[in-house]
PDB file of C-alpha atoms in Angstrom:
ATOM      1  CA  UNK A   1      11.041  -3.379   4.759  1.00  0.00           C
ATOM      2  CA  UNK A   2       7.461  -2.499   6.167  1.00  0.00           C
ATOM      3  CA  UNK A   3       5.993   0.545   4.926  1.00  0.00           C
ATOM      4  CA  UNK A   4       2.557   1.831   6.122  1.00  0.00           C
ATOM      5  CA  UNK A   5       0.637   4.207   3.273  1.00  0.00           C
ATOM      6  CA  UNK A   6      -2.281   6.362   4.850  1.00  0.00           C
ATOM      7  CA  UNK A   7      -4.457   7.294   1.760  1.00  0.00           C
ATOM      8  CA  UNK A   8      -5.856   5.096  -1.029  1.00  0.00           C
ATOM      9  CA  UNK A   9      -6.140   7.786  -3.605  1.00  0.00           C
ATOM     10  CA  UNK A  10      -4.020   8.205  -6.629  1.00  0.00           C
ATOM     11  CA  UNK A  11      -0.920   9.199  -4.794  1.00  0.00           C
ATOM     12  CA  UNK A  12      -1.159   6.229  -2.193  1.00  0.00           C
ATOM     13  CA  UNK A  13      -1.922   3.741  -4.968  1.00  0.00           C
ATOM     14  CA  UNK A  14       0.722   5.214  -7.325  1.00  0.00           C
ATOM     15  CA  UNK A  15       3.685   5.472  -4.740  1.00  0.00           C
ATOM     16  CA  UNK A  16       2.824   1.643  -3.712  1.00  0.00           C
ATOM     17  CA  UNK A  17       2.857   0.435  -7.052  1.00  0.00           C
ATOM     18  CA  UNK A  18       6.374   1.949  -7.952  1.00  0.00           C
ATOM     19  CA  UNK A  19       7.556   0.887  -4.411  1.00  0.00           C
ATOM     20  CA  UNK A  20       6.455  -2.760  -5.043  1.00  0.00           C
ATOM     21  CA  UNK A  21       8.204  -2.294  -8.563  1.00  0.00           C
ATOM     22  CA  UNK A  22      11.435  -1.178  -6.877  1.00  0.00           C
ATOM     23  CA  UNK A  23      11.456  -3.371  -3.688  1.00  0.00           C
ATOM     24  CA  UNK A  24       9.304  -6.600  -4.706  1.00  0.00           C
ATOM     25  CA  UNK A  25       9.615  -7.771  -0.918  1.00  0.00           C
ATOM     26  CA  UNK A  26       8.472  -4.819   0.831  1.00  0.00           C
ATOM     27  CA  UNK A  27       5.430  -5.375   3.283  1.00  0.00           C
ATOM     28  CA  UNK A  28       2.780  -2.470   2.398  1.00  0.00           C
ATOM     29  CA  UNK A  29      -0.169  -1.748   4.670  1.00  0.00           C
ATOM     30  CA  UNK A  30      -2.629   0.573   3.022  1.00  0.00           C
ATOM     31  CA  UNK A  31      -4.710   2.458   5.489  1.00  0.00           C
ATOM     32  CA  UNK A  32      -8.001   3.984   4.301  1.00  0.00           C
ATOM     33  CA  UNK A  33     -11.654   4.253   5.542  1.00  0.00           C
ATOM     34  CA  UNK A  34     -13.379   3.730   2.312  1.00  0.00           C
ATOM     35  CA  UNK A  35     -12.920  -0.161   1.013  1.00  0.00           C
ATOM     36  CA  UNK A  36     -12.484   0.574  -2.808  1.00  0.00           C
ATOM     37  CA  UNK A  37     -10.416   3.231  -4.772  1.00  0.00           C
ATOM     38  CA  UNK A  38     -12.684   5.593  -6.977  1.00  0.00           C
ATOM     39  CA  UNK A  39     -11.571   6.278 -10.123  1.00  0.00           C
ATOM     40  CA  UNK A  40     -13.403   9.812 -10.212  1.00  0.00           C
ATOM     41  CA  UNK A  41     -11.579  10.969 -13.249  1.00  0.00           C
ATOM     42  CA  UNK A  42     -13.463   8.622 -15.219  1.00  0.00           C
ATOM     43  CA  UNK A  43     -16.871  10.126 -14.091  1.00  0.00           C
ATOM     44  CA  UNK A  44     -17.460  11.974 -17.292  1.00  0.00           C
ATOM     45  CA  UNK A  45     -16.528   8.817 -19.329  1.00  0.00           C
ATOM     46  CA  UNK A  46     -19.558   7.013 -17.428  1.00  0.00           C
ATOM     47  CA  UNK A  47     -21.887  10.019 -17.705  1.00  0.00           C
ATOM     48  CA  UNK A  48     -21.144   9.649 -21.495  1.00  0.00           C
ATOM     49  CA  UNK A  49     -22.249   5.971 -21.171  1.00  0.00           C
ATOM     50  CA  UNK A  50     -18.772   5.006 -22.403  1.00  0.00           C
ATOM     51  CA  UNK A  51     -18.298   2.397 -19.226  1.00  0.00           C
ATOM     52  CA  UNK A  52     -20.405   1.573 -16.380  1.00  0.00           C
ATOM     53  CA  UNK A  53     -20.125   3.549 -12.943  1.00  0.00           C
ATOM     54  CA  UNK A  54     -19.390   0.159 -11.031  1.00  0.00           C
ATOM     55  CA  UNK A  55     -16.303  -0.128 -12.940  1.00  0.00           C
ATOM     56  CA  UNK A  56     -14.970   3.239 -11.618  1.00  0.00           C
ATOM     57  CA  UNK A  57     -14.614   1.576  -8.244  1.00  0.00           C
ATOM     58  CA  UNK A  58     -11.728  -0.876  -7.299  1.00  0.00           C
ATOM     59  CA  UNK A  59     -11.765  -2.819  -4.139  1.00  0.00           C
ATOM     60  CA  UNK A  60      -8.537  -2.508  -2.201  1.00  0.00           C
ATOM     61  CA  UNK A  61      -8.903  -6.335  -1.197  1.00  0.00           C
ATOM     62  CA  UNK A  62      -7.947  -7.076  -4.697  1.00  0.00           C
ATOM     63  CA  UNK A  63      -4.806  -5.452  -4.975  1.00  0.00           C
ATOM     64  CA  UNK A  64      -1.932  -8.073  -4.917  1.00  0.00           C
ATOM     65  CA  UNK A  65       1.013  -8.113  -2.132  1.00  0.00           C
ATOM     66  CA  UNK A  66      -0.529  -5.100  -0.236  1.00  0.00           C
ATOM     67  CA  UNK A  67      -2.599  -5.585   3.330  1.00  0.00           C
ATOM     68  CA  UNK A  68      -5.738  -3.335   3.179  1.00  0.00           C
ATOM     69  CA  UNK A  69      -6.607  -1.926   6.797  1.00  0.00           C
ATOM     70  CA  UNK A  70      -9.888  -0.174   6.842  1.00  0.00           C
ATOM     71  CA  UNK A  71      -9.084   2.709   9.078  1.00  0.00           C
ATOM     72  CA  UNK A  72      -8.651   6.367   9.195  1.00  0.00           C
ATOM     73  CA  UNK A  73      -5.335   7.897  10.038  1.00  0.00           C
ATOM     74  CA  UNK A  74      -5.433  10.215  13.067  1.00  0.00           C
ATOM     75  CA  UNK A  75      -2.014  10.934  13.982  1.00  0.00           C
ATOM     76  CA  UNK A  76       1.686  10.103  13.263  1.00  0.00           C
ATOM     77  CA  UNK A  77       3.766   9.221  16.096  1.00  0.00           C
ATOM     78  CA  UNK A  78       7.375   7.748  15.778  1.00  0.00           C
ATOM     79  CA  UNK A  79       6.966   6.054  12.480  1.00  0.00           C
ATOM     80  CA  UNK A  80       3.596   4.589  13.505  1.00  0.00           C
ATOM     81  CA  UNK A  81      -0.088   5.617  12.271  1.00  0.00           C
ATOM     82  CA  UNK A  82      -2.439   6.196  14.969  1.00  0.00           C
ATOM     83  CA  UNK A  83      -6.082   5.234  13.593  1.00  0.00           C
ATOM     84  CA  UNK A  84      -9.564   6.326  14.917  1.00  0.00           C
ATOM     85  CA  UNK A  85     -10.999   2.359  14.454  1.00  0.00           C
ATOM     86  CA  UNK A  86      -9.436  -0.537  13.335  1.00  0.00           C
ATOM     87  CA  UNK A  87      -5.904  -1.533  15.173  1.00  0.00           C
ATOM     88  CA  UNK A  88      -4.808   1.517  17.555  1.00  0.00           C
ATOM     89  CA  UNK A  89      -1.202   1.598  16.085  1.00  0.00           C
ATOM     90  CA  UNK A  90       0.404   0.740  12.608  1.00  0.00           C
ATOM     91  CA  UNK A  91       4.197   0.916  12.929  1.00  0.00           C
ATOM     92  CA  UNK A  92       6.355   0.546   9.761  1.00  0.00           C
ATOM     93  CA  UNK A  93      10.038   1.336   8.542  1.00  0.00           C
ATOM     94  CA  UNK A  94       8.351   4.053   6.752  1.00  0.00           C
ATOM     95  CA  UNK A  95       5.100   6.106   6.973  1.00  0.00           C
ATOM     96  CA  UNK A  96       3.872   7.651   3.639  1.00  0.00           C
ATOM     97  CA  UNK A  97       0.828  10.096   4.146  1.00  0.00           C
ATOM     98  CA  UNK A  98      -1.043  10.362   0.867  1.00  0.00           C
ATOM     99  CA  UNK A  99      -4.473  11.176   2.109  1.00  0.00           C
ATOM    100  CA  UNK A 100      -5.570  13.786  -0.543  1.00  0.00           C
ATOM    101  CA  UNK A 101      -7.004  17.091  -0.774  1.00  0.00           C
ATOM    102  CA  UNK A 102      -9.851  18.979   0.590  1.00  0.00           C
ATOM    103  CA  UNK A 103     -10.971  21.663  -1.977  1.00  0.00           C
ATOM    104  CA  UNK A 104     -11.362  24.873  -0.349  1.00  0.00           C
ATOM    105  CA  UNK A 105      -9.607  24.150   2.916  1.00  0.00           C
ATOM    106  CA  UNK A 106      -6.744  25.670   4.608  1.00  0.00           C
ATOM    107  CA  UNK A 107      -6.219  23.095   7.191  1.00  0.00           C
ATOM    108  CA  UNK A 108      -2.783  21.718   5.596  1.00  0.00           C
ATOM    109  CA  UNK A 109      -1.817  19.707   8.855  1.00  0.00           C
ATOM    110  CA  UNK A 110      -4.924  17.284   9.334  1.00  0.00           C
ATOM    111  CA  UNK A 111      -2.868  14.621  10.727  1.00  0.00           C
ATOM    112  CA  UNK A 112      -1.251  15.549  14.132  1.00  0.00           C
ATOM    113  CA  UNK A 113       2.500  15.166  13.803  1.00  0.00           C
ATOM    114  CA  UNK A 114       2.609  15.340  10.186  1.00  0.00           C
ATOM    115  CA  UNK A 115       4.357  18.677  10.008  1.00  0.00           C
ATOM    116  CA  UNK A 116       7.185  17.209  11.791  1.00  0.00           C
ATOM    117  CA  UNK A 117       8.181  14.689   9.486  1.00  0.00           C
TER     118      UNK A 117
END
């Protein structure tokens, strides 16, 4: 099974970890424009001096059993994600959109084709 996950935030990483726990032989491609996951919830702890800020960043390339693709998901087409940069299309048996949220935004469908999933 090949799964393409757009978004390396909490939802994308949680989904990926659970998928690999339940389906150990799945091929997972994680698409995100940033090369690191940012543990934003830890910022108050870093401000308090209990951890260093650099400990709040985790590079996607260190994740085991996941192929990281540095790109931005631009559209969903027939079980494929079209990207703005990087490989033009990433296709899988399943496509998961976990791109996070934008506070104050009313643009619910920012990835063309997502509303049809």
